[in-house]
mmCIF file of C-alpha atoms in Angstrom:
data_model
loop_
_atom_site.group_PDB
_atom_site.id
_atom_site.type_symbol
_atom_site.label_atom_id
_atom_site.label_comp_id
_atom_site.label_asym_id
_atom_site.label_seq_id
_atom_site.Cartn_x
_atom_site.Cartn_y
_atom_site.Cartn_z
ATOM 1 C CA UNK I 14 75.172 172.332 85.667
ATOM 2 C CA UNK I 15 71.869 173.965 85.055
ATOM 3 C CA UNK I 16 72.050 175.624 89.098
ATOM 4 C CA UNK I 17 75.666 176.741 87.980
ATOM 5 C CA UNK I 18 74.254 178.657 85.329
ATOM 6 C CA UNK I 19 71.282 179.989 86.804
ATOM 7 C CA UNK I 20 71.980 180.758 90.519
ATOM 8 C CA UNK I 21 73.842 183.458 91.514
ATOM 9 C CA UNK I 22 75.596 184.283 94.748
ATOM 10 C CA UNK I 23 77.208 187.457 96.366
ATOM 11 C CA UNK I 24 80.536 187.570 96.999
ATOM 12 C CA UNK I 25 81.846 189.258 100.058
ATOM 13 C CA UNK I 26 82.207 192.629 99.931
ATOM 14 C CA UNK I 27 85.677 192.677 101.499
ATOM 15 C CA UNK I 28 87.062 189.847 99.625
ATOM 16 C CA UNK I 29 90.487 191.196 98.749
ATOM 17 C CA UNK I 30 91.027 188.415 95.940
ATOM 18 C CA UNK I 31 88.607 186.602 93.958
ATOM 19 C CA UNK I 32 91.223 184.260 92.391
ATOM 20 C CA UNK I 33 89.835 180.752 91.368
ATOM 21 C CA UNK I 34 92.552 178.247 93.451
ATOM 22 C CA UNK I 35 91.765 175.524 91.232
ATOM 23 C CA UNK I 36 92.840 174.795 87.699
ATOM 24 C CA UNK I 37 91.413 176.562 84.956
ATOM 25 C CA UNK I 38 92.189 173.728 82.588
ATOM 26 C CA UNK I 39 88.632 172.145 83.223
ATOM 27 C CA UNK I 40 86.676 169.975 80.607
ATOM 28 C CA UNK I 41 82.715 169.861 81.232
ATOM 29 C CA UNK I 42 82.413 165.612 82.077
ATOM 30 C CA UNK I 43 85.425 167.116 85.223
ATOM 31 C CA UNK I 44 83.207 167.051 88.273
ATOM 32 C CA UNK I 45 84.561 170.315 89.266
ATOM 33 C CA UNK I 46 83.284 172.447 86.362
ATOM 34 C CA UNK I 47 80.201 173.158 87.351
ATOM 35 C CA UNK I 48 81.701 174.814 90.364
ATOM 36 C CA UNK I 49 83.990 176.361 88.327
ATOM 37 C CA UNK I 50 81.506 178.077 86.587
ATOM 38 C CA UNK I 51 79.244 178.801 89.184
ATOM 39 C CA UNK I 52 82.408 180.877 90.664
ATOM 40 C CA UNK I 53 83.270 182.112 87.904
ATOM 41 C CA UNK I 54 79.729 183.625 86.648
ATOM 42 C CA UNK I 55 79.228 184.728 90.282
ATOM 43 C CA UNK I 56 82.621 187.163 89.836
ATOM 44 C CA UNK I 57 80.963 188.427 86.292
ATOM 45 C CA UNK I 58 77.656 189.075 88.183
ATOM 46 C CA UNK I 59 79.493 191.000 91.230
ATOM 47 C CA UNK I 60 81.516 193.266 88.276
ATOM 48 C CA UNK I 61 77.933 193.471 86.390
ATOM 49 C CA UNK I 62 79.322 191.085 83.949
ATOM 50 C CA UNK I 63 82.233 193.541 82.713
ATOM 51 C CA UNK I 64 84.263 191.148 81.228
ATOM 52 C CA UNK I 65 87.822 192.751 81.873
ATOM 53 C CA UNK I 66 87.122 193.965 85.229
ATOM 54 C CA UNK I 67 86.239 190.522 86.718
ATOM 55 C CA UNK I 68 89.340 188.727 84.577
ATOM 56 C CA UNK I 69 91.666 190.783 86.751
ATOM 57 C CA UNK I 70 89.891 189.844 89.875
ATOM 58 C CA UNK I 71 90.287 186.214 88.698
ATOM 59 C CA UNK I 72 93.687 186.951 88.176
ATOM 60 C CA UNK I 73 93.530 186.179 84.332
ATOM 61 C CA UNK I 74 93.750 188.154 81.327
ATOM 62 C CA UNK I 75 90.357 189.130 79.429
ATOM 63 C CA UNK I 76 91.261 186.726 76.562
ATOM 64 C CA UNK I 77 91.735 183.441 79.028
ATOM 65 C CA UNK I 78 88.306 184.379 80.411
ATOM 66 C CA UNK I 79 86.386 184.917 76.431
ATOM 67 C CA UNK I 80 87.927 181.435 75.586
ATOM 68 C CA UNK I 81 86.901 179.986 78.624
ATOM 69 C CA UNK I 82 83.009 181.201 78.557
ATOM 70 C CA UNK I 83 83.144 180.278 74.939
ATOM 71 C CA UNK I 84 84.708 176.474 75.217
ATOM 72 C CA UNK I 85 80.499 175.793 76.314
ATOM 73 C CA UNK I 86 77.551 177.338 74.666
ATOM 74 C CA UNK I 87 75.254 177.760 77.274
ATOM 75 C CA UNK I 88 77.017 179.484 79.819
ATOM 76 C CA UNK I 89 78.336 181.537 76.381
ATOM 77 C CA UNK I 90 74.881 182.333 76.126
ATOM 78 C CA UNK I 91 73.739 182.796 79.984
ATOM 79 C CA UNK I 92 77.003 185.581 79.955
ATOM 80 C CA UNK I 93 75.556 187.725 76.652
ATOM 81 C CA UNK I 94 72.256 187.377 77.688
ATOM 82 C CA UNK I 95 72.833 188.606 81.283
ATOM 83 C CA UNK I 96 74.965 191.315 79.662
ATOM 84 C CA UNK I 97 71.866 192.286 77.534
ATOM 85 C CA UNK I 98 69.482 192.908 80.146
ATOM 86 C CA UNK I 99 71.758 196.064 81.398
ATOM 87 C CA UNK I 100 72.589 197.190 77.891
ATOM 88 C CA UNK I 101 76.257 195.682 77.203
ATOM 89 C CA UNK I 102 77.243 194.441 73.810
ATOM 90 C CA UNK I 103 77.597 190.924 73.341
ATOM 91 C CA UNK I 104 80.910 189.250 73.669
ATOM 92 C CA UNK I 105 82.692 187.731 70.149
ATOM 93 C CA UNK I 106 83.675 184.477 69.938
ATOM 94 C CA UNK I 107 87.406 184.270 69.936
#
């Protein structure tokens, strides 16, 4: 989990969807959420972590994707602090 949070990877510039496949219905003991959040945090990162802008690239509204970075602290807190460095508000807690 910790490379999920901390490495980030380009997406391709002429992706014409970024929509996850897989469910988004993911505890943290599923073996798939670390990729989940990889993908996801990868998709903020590309839209310079505007929250809104990368939920409708992930084909989700902006709530879903607040409640979804908030369900585990630390990648709650990887998302505000990224969003710090390039002067964005934090996000509230739903």
């Amino acid at each position: 989990m910790t490379l999920a949070l901390e490495l980030r990877c380009a997406l391709a510039e002429d992706l014409s969807t970024e929509v996850w496949t897989g469910s988004w219905a993911l505890g943290r003991k599923d073996r798939r959420y670390a990729a989940f959040i990889a993908y996801v945090l990868d998709v903020l990162a590309n839209h310079d972590w505007a929250v809104g802008i990368a939920a409708a690239g992930l084909g989700v509204s902006t709530g879903k994707l607040i409640r979804v970075l908030a369900q585990d602290p630390q990648t709650w807190n990887v998302v505000n602090q990224a969003r710090k460095k390039i002067d964005l508000v934090n996000l509230r807690r739903p």
